[in-house]
């Protein structure tokens, strides 16, 4: 059944159905209930779907105690399964965002957790081995076990269709009362294949978030957009870029003469247990670690082709996080990596303070660290309309658990 809700702001919300097909040339959408919707402008915010085991030649996604996490129904089911096997064994397949955050929540809820992934360390797309080692040691101290360099090969099932063990490709097996699968996502682009230009696995857009058809815009996980700071197209999978790209697309439609090109600084963050980290920019080039890796506050800079392009910080204050974001956007020239390591977080704090004052005249003297005279691009206000319900629901639930931890 399809429900239509008219809101006071002139927004009509259609529930209980989905778009079955799209015709970009005719500017129409066909819903599963047979209704045709015409549009002047279309914003594609279809996000991404979780990759399933079956896409890797495996089976078992329909087992009663195998969980994914992408939408609200997934989140509700994961919580129900978890609460039904407190004290039991949980196996997490995957060592990325979903794997790390779910593993922490499972431990907090008193399950015995083992993480399995093929990479050499957790969060391999972002973390350096040194950074990963810190978090892995922390997780181990909380009781999490890691099995690296292998993948699952099959499940053992009972007569009720539930997984009882996870068999690994290296020949070992793990007892399991529940399994969480976090092996990546795939953008939902099927409706527009052959109609819009694709790139990086998503829908290619320009600096206005506008697709190859000028009446169509794409935002969030599904959009491959130009990152001005690095001069290349990227598709980013994070709630922050979803919010900001959505706001920018709406602004481009409402006032196209005044809107500038989207000028986004890539931003990622996570909170697990009592830990909290933020990353800005790009993890390319040479890495410079700083801080006390035996304590609570540490981080890293990435220097590529002579410029600082990325910054990571664990355990920072609001001021410190703002400092590393500002210095990353500025992309200062770095001539001495050893000096940068010595200054550590102090470098970002000092440079961010300089941004608040008129720059002093240059005396022409030598300096180990030289800042380019690059303009700071204005930040776009953070607000948004595209947030995955599952992430919001799970974050709220997980936050309540953390406060009790």
PDB file of C-alpha atoms in Angstrom, residues 148-344:
ATOM      1  CA  UNK A 148      44.106 -11.973   9.891  1.00  0.00           C
ATOM      2  CA  UNK A 149      45.110 -12.993   6.412  1.00  0.00           C
ATOM      3  CA  UNK A 150      42.226 -15.368   5.732  1.00  0.00           C
ATOM      4  CA  UNK A 151      38.515 -15.386   4.904  1.00  0.00           C
ATOM      5  CA  UNK A 152      35.531 -17.571   5.684  1.00  0.00           C
ATOM      6  CA  UNK A 153      34.866 -20.515   3.389  1.00  0.00           C
ATOM      7  CA  UNK A 154      31.524 -21.815   4.709  1.00  0.00           C
ATOM      8  CA  UNK A 155      29.136 -22.077   7.656  1.00  0.00           C
ATOM      9  CA  UNK A 156      28.106 -25.071   9.716  1.00  0.00           C
ATOM     10  CA  UNK A 157      24.343 -24.947  10.324  1.00  0.00           C
ATOM     11  CA  UNK A 158      21.962 -26.628  12.738  1.00  0.00           C
ATOM     12  CA  UNK A 159      18.529 -28.046  11.924  1.00  0.00           C
ATOM     13  CA  UNK A 160      16.922 -24.660  12.640  1.00  0.00           C
ATOM     14  CA  UNK A 161      18.953 -22.958   9.927  1.00  0.00           C
ATOM     15  CA  UNK A 162      21.239 -21.118  12.309  1.00  0.00           C
ATOM     16  CA  UNK A 163      25.022 -20.895  12.041  1.00  0.00           C
ATOM     17  CA  UNK A 164      26.898 -22.911  14.659  1.00  0.00           C
ATOM     18  CA  UNK A 165      30.438 -22.470  13.310  1.00  0.00           C
ATOM     19  CA  UNK A 166      32.398 -20.430  10.774  1.00  0.00           C
ATOM     20  CA  UNK A 167      34.867 -22.383   8.659  1.00  0.00           C
ATOM     21  CA  UNK A 168      37.904 -20.452   7.437  1.00  0.00           C
ATOM     22  CA  UNK A 169      39.923 -20.831   4.283  1.00  0.00           C
ATOM     23  CA  UNK A 170      43.072 -21.571   6.290  1.00  0.00           C
ATOM     24  CA  UNK A 171      41.411 -24.753   7.575  1.00  0.00           C
ATOM     25  CA  UNK A 172      40.459 -23.523  11.042  1.00  0.00           C
ATOM     26  CA  UNK A 173      36.936 -23.014  12.370  1.00  0.00           C
ATOM     27  CA  UNK A 174      35.237 -20.799  14.944  1.00  0.00           C
ATOM     28  CA  UNK A 175      32.177 -21.600  17.094  1.00  0.00           C
ATOM     29  CA  UNK A 176      29.462 -19.010  16.488  1.00  0.00           C
ATOM     30  CA  UNK A 177      26.200 -18.014  18.135  1.00  0.00           C
ATOM     31  CA  UNK A 178      25.937 -15.047  15.783  1.00  0.00           C
ATOM     32  CA  UNK A 179      27.806 -13.628  12.784  1.00  0.00           C
ATOM     33  CA  UNK A 180      28.091 -10.009  11.667  1.00  0.00           C
ATOM     34  CA  UNK A 181      29.152  -9.494   8.045  1.00  0.00           C
ATOM     35  CA  UNK A 182      30.776  -6.169   7.121  1.00  0.00           C
ATOM     36  CA  UNK A 183      32.603  -6.735   3.834  1.00  0.00           C
ATOM     37  CA  UNK A 184      31.881  -3.487   2.027  1.00  0.00           C
ATOM     38  CA  UNK A 185      29.144  -1.748   0.100  1.00  0.00           C
ATOM     39  CA  UNK A 186      28.143  -1.152  -3.504  1.00  0.00           C
ATOM     40  CA  UNK A 187      26.453   2.086  -4.678  1.00  0.00           C
ATOM     41  CA  UNK A 188      22.859   1.742  -5.851  1.00  0.00           C
ATOM     42  CA  UNK A 189      23.245   2.929  -9.448  1.00  0.00           C
ATOM     43  CA  UNK A 190      21.246   0.250 -11.325  1.00  0.00           C
ATOM     44  CA  UNK A 191      18.324   2.577 -12.156  1.00  0.00           C
ATOM     45  CA  UNK A 192      20.638   4.885 -14.063  1.00  0.00           C
ATOM     46  CA  UNK A 193      23.112   2.535 -15.763  1.00  0.00           C
ATOM     47  CA  UNK A 194      23.341   3.444 -19.445  1.00  0.00           C
ATOM     48  CA  UNK A 195      21.582   6.771 -18.849  1.00  0.00           C
ATOM     49  CA  UNK A 196      24.142   8.724 -16.817  1.00  0.00           C
ATOM     50  CA  UNK A 197      27.942   8.788 -16.891  1.00  0.00           C
ATOM     51  CA  UNK A 198      29.487   6.550 -14.223  1.00  0.00           C
ATOM     52  CA  UNK A 199      32.886   6.806 -12.541  1.00  0.00           C
ATOM     53  CA  UNK A 200      34.564   5.296  -9.469  1.00  0.00           C
ATOM     54  CA  UNK A 201      31.615   2.933  -9.119  1.00  0.00           C
ATOM     55  CA  UNK A 202      29.131   5.785  -8.757  1.00  0.00           C
ATOM     56  CA  UNK A 203      27.372   8.520 -10.715  1.00  0.00           C
ATOM     57  CA  UNK A 204      29.799  11.128 -12.002  1.00  0.00           C
ATOM     58  CA  UNK A 205      28.837  14.697 -11.065  1.00  0.00           C
ATOM     59  CA  UNK A 206      30.419  18.126 -11.422  1.00  0.00           C
ATOM     60  CA  UNK A 207      31.170  20.702  -8.729  1.00  0.00           C
ATOM     61  CA  UNK A 208      27.449  21.453  -8.436  1.00  0.00           C
ATOM     62  CA  UNK A 209      26.699  17.762  -7.815  1.00  0.00           C
ATOM     63  CA  UNK A 210      25.112  17.768 -11.293  1.00  0.00           C
ATOM     64  CA  UNK A 211      25.205  14.554 -13.346  1.00  0.00           C
ATOM     65  CA  UNK A 212      25.791  14.205 -17.099  1.00  0.00           C
ATOM     66  CA  UNK A 213      22.120  15.108 -17.567  1.00  0.00           C
ATOM     67  CA  UNK A 214      21.735  18.681 -16.273  1.00  0.00           C
ATOM     68  CA  UNK A 215      18.375  17.976 -14.621  1.00  0.00           C
ATOM     69  CA  UNK A 216      19.854  15.233 -12.414  1.00  0.00           C
ATOM     70  CA  UNK A 217      21.946  15.610  -9.269  1.00  0.00           C
ATOM     71  CA  UNK A 218      23.550  12.891  -7.124  1.00  0.00           C
ATOM     72  CA  UNK A 219      24.681  13.056  -3.486  1.00  0.00           C
ATOM     73  CA  UNK A 220      26.148  10.849  -0.785  1.00  0.00           C
ATOM     74  CA  UNK A 221      27.680   7.414  -1.301  1.00  0.00           C
ATOM     75  CA  UNK A 222      26.410   7.190  -4.866  1.00  0.00           C
ATOM     76  CA  UNK A 223      28.086  10.407  -6.112  1.00  0.00           C
ATOM     77  CA  UNK A 224      31.568  10.572  -7.643  1.00  0.00           C
ATOM     78  CA  UNK A 225      32.460  14.263  -7.388  1.00  0.00           C
ATOM     79  CA  UNK A 226      35.548  16.430  -8.002  1.00  0.00           C
ATOM     80  CA  UNK A 227      37.546  17.066  -4.838  1.00  0.00           C
ATOM     81  CA  UNK A 228      39.020  20.490  -5.608  1.00  0.00           C
ATOM     82  CA  UNK A 229      41.718  20.184  -2.974  1.00  0.00           C
ATOM     83  CA  UNK A 230      43.307  17.231  -4.770  1.00  0.00           C
ATOM     84  CA  UNK A 231      42.184  17.893  -8.333  1.00  0.00           C
ATOM     85  CA  UNK A 232      40.553  14.516  -8.866  1.00  0.00           C
ATOM     86  CA  UNK A 233      37.197  12.772  -8.756  1.00  0.00           C
ATOM     87  CA  UNK A 234      36.379  10.666  -5.707  1.00  0.00           C
ATOM     88  CA  UNK A 235      33.447   8.775  -4.279  1.00  0.00           C
ATOM     89  CA  UNK A 236      33.367   8.990  -0.493  1.00  0.00           C
ATOM     90  CA  UNK A 237      31.450   6.696   1.827  1.00  0.00           C
ATOM     91  CA  UNK A 238      30.711   8.702   4.944  1.00  0.00           C
ATOM     92  CA  UNK A 239      27.801  10.521   6.532  1.00  0.00           C
ATOM     93  CA  UNK A 240      29.653  13.862   6.541  1.00  0.00           C
ATOM     94  CA  UNK A 241      30.057  13.992   2.765  1.00  0.00           C
ATOM     95  CA  UNK A 242      26.444  12.809   2.371  1.00  0.00           C
ATOM     96  CA  UNK A 243      25.153  15.700   4.456  1.00  0.00           C
ATOM     97  CA  UNK A 244      27.293  18.371   2.839  1.00  0.00           C
ATOM     98  CA  UNK A 245      26.875  17.182  -0.749  1.00  0.00           C
ATOM     99  CA  UNK A 246      23.097  17.100  -0.237  1.00  0.00           C
ATOM    100  CA  UNK A 247      23.072  20.669   1.028  1.00  0.00           C
ATOM    101  CA  UNK A 248      25.229  21.777  -1.885  1.00  0.00           C
ATOM    102  CA  UNK A 249      23.002  20.099  -4.494  1.00  0.00           C
ATOM    103  CA  UNK A 250      19.899  21.803  -3.105  1.00  0.00           C
ATOM    104  CA  UNK A 251      21.682  25.177  -3.073  1.00  0.00           C
ATOM    105  CA  UNK A 252      22.789  24.648  -6.691  1.00  0.00           C
ATOM    106  CA  UNK A 253      19.192  23.982  -7.746  1.00  0.00           C
ATOM    107  CA  UNK A 254      17.657  26.827  -5.754  1.00  0.00           C
ATOM    108  CA  UNK A 255      20.196  29.542  -6.577  1.00  0.00           C
ATOM    109  CA  UNK A 256      22.505  28.364  -9.384  1.00  0.00           C
ATOM    110  CA  UNK A 257      23.940  31.825 -10.081  1.00  0.00           C
ATOM    111  CA  UNK A 258      25.346  32.261  -6.587  1.00  0.00           C
ATOM    112  CA  UNK A 259      26.583  28.789  -5.728  1.00  0.00           C
ATOM    113  CA  UNK A 260      30.278  27.983  -6.080  1.00  0.00           C
ATOM    114  CA  UNK A 261      31.700  24.562  -6.853  1.00  0.00           C
ATOM    115  CA  UNK A 262      31.601  22.046  -4.016  1.00  0.00           C
ATOM    116  CA  UNK A 263      34.832  22.492  -2.052  1.00  0.00           C
ATOM    117  CA  UNK A 264      34.900  19.525   0.288  1.00  0.00           C
ATOM    118  CA  UNK A 265      37.685  18.454   2.607  1.00  0.00           C
ATOM    119  CA  UNK A 266      37.387  14.647   2.964  1.00  0.00           C
ATOM    120  CA  UNK A 267      36.525  13.859   6.578  1.00  0.00           C
ATOM    121  CA  UNK A 268      36.103  10.561   8.400  1.00  0.00           C
ATOM    122  CA  UNK A 269      35.601   9.776  12.074  1.00  0.00           C
ATOM    123  CA  UNK A 270      34.715   6.958  14.408  1.00  0.00           C
ATOM    124  CA  UNK A 271      33.978   6.429  18.107  1.00  0.00           C
ATOM    125  CA  UNK A 272      34.457   3.046  19.781  1.00  0.00           C
ATOM    126  CA  UNK A 273      34.668   2.244  23.483  1.00  0.00           C
ATOM    127  CA  UNK A 274      36.197   5.408  25.003  1.00  0.00           C
ATOM    128  CA  UNK A 275      38.214   6.123  21.851  1.00  0.00           C
ATOM    129  CA  UNK A 276      37.473   8.773  19.248  1.00  0.00           C
ATOM    130  CA  UNK A 277      39.446   9.646  16.131  1.00  0.00           C
ATOM    131  CA  UNK A 278      39.117  12.061  13.222  1.00  0.00           C
ATOM    132  CA  UNK A 279      40.841  12.082   9.832  1.00  0.00           C
ATOM    133  CA  UNK A 280      40.993  14.871   7.262  1.00  0.00           C
ATOM    134  CA  UNK A 281      42.287  14.923   3.706  1.00  0.00           C
ATOM    135  CA  UNK A 282      44.140  12.124   1.961  1.00  0.00           C
ATOM    136  CA  UNK A 283      46.311   9.291   3.279  1.00  0.00           C
ATOM    137  CA  UNK A 284      48.753   9.445   0.363  1.00  0.00           C
ATOM    138  CA  UNK A 285      52.519   9.854   0.376  1.00  0.00           C
ATOM    139  CA  UNK A 286      54.885   9.595   3.330  1.00  0.00           C
ATOM    140  CA  UNK A 287      53.439   9.276   6.807  1.00  0.00           C
ATOM    141  CA  UNK A 288      54.759  11.068   9.901  1.00  0.00           C
ATOM    142  CA  UNK A 289      53.479   9.737  13.219  1.00  0.00           C
ATOM    143  CA  UNK A 290      53.434  11.909  16.328  1.00  0.00           C
ATOM    144  CA  UNK A 291      52.319  11.828  19.953  1.00  0.00           C
ATOM    145  CA  UNK A 292      52.316   9.143  22.615  1.00  0.00           C
ATOM    146  CA  UNK A 293      51.135   5.814  21.206  1.00  0.00           C
ATOM    147  CA  UNK A 294      51.222   4.387  24.724  1.00  0.00           C
ATOM    148  CA  UNK A 295      48.853   7.097  25.916  1.00  0.00           C
ATOM    149  CA  UNK A 296      45.583   8.623  24.809  1.00  0.00           C
ATOM    150  CA  UNK A 297      46.517  11.267  22.232  1.00  0.00           C
ATOM    151  CA  UNK A 298      48.481  10.564  19.073  1.00  0.00           C
ATOM    152  CA  UNK A 299      48.208  11.084  15.360  1.00  0.00           C
ATOM    153  CA  UNK A 300      49.799  11.246  11.941  1.00  0.00           C
ATOM    154  CA  UNK A 301      50.372  13.553   9.010  1.00  0.00           C
ATOM    155  CA  UNK A 302      50.638  12.497   5.373  1.00  0.00           C
ATOM    156  CA  UNK A 303      53.008  14.435   3.111  1.00  0.00           C
ATOM    157  CA  UNK A 304      52.658  13.962  -0.636  1.00  0.00           C
ATOM    158  CA  UNK A 305      54.851  15.690  -3.239  1.00  0.00           C
ATOM    159  CA  UNK A 306      56.115  18.109  -0.621  1.00  0.00           C
ATOM    160  CA  UNK A 307      52.741  19.155   0.811  1.00  0.00           C
ATOM    161  CA  UNK A 308      50.829  18.082   3.884  1.00  0.00           C
ATOM    162  CA  UNK A 309      47.688  16.427   2.510  1.00  0.00           C
ATOM    163  CA  UNK A 310      46.246  14.406   5.405  1.00  0.00           C
ATOM    164  CA  UNK A 311      45.932  14.482   9.188  1.00  0.00           C
ATOM    165  CA  UNK A 312      44.761  11.903  11.728  1.00  0.00           C
ATOM    166  CA  UNK A 313      44.217  12.444  15.444  1.00  0.00           C
ATOM    167  CA  UNK A 314      43.033  10.175  18.253  1.00  0.00           C
ATOM    168  CA  UNK A 315      41.873  11.574  21.570  1.00  0.00           C
ATOM    169  CA  UNK A 316      41.919  15.235  20.577  1.00  0.00           C
ATOM    170  CA  UNK A 317      39.965  18.186  21.913  1.00  0.00           C
ATOM    171  CA  UNK A 318      37.608  20.266  19.777  1.00  0.00           C
ATOM    172  CA  UNK A 319      40.354  22.860  19.305  1.00  0.00           C
ATOM    173  CA  UNK A 320      42.871  20.215  18.265  1.00  0.00           C
ATOM    174  CA  UNK A 321      40.536  18.593  15.735  1.00  0.00           C
ATOM    175  CA  UNK A 322      39.752  21.994  14.260  1.00  0.00           C
ATOM    176  CA  UNK A 323      43.484  22.712  14.010  1.00  0.00           C
ATOM    177  CA  UNK A 324      44.304  19.576  12.018  1.00  0.00           C
ATOM    178  CA  UNK A 325      41.363  20.203   9.687  1.00  0.00           C
ATOM    179  CA  UNK A 326      42.497  23.765   9.014  1.00  0.00           C
ATOM    180  CA  UNK A 327      46.122  22.876   8.370  1.00  0.00           C
ATOM    181  CA  UNK A 328      45.097  20.024   6.069  1.00  0.00           C
ATOM    182  CA  UNK A 329      42.915  22.325   3.995  1.00  0.00           C
ATOM    183  CA  UNK A 330      45.791  24.799   3.719  1.00  0.00           C
ATOM    184  CA  UNK A 331      48.122  22.085   2.332  1.00  0.00           C
ATOM    185  CA  UNK A 332      51.352  23.698   3.609  1.00  0.00           C
ATOM    186  CA  UNK A 333      54.674  22.854   1.994  1.00  0.00           C
ATOM    187  CA  UNK A 334      56.811  20.591   4.200  1.00  0.00           C
ATOM    188  CA  UNK A 335      60.564  20.447   3.675  1.00  0.00           C
ATOM    189  CA  UNK A 336      61.696  18.575   6.794  1.00  0.00           C
ATOM    190  CA  UNK A 337      59.740  15.486   7.870  1.00  0.00           C
ATOM    191  CA  UNK A 338      61.881  15.105  10.975  1.00  0.00           C
ATOM    192  CA  UNK A 339      61.012  18.589  12.133  1.00  0.00           C
ATOM    193  CA  UNK A 340      57.327  17.933  11.464  1.00  0.00           C
ATOM    194  CA  UNK A 341      57.516  14.777  13.586  1.00  0.00           C
ATOM    195  CA  UNK A 342      59.247  16.710  16.368  1.00  0.00           C
ATOM    196  CA  UNK A 343      56.585  19.437  16.378  1.00  0.00           C
ATOM    197  CA  UNK A 344      53.741  16.926  16.122  1.00  0.00           C
TER     198      UNK A 344
END
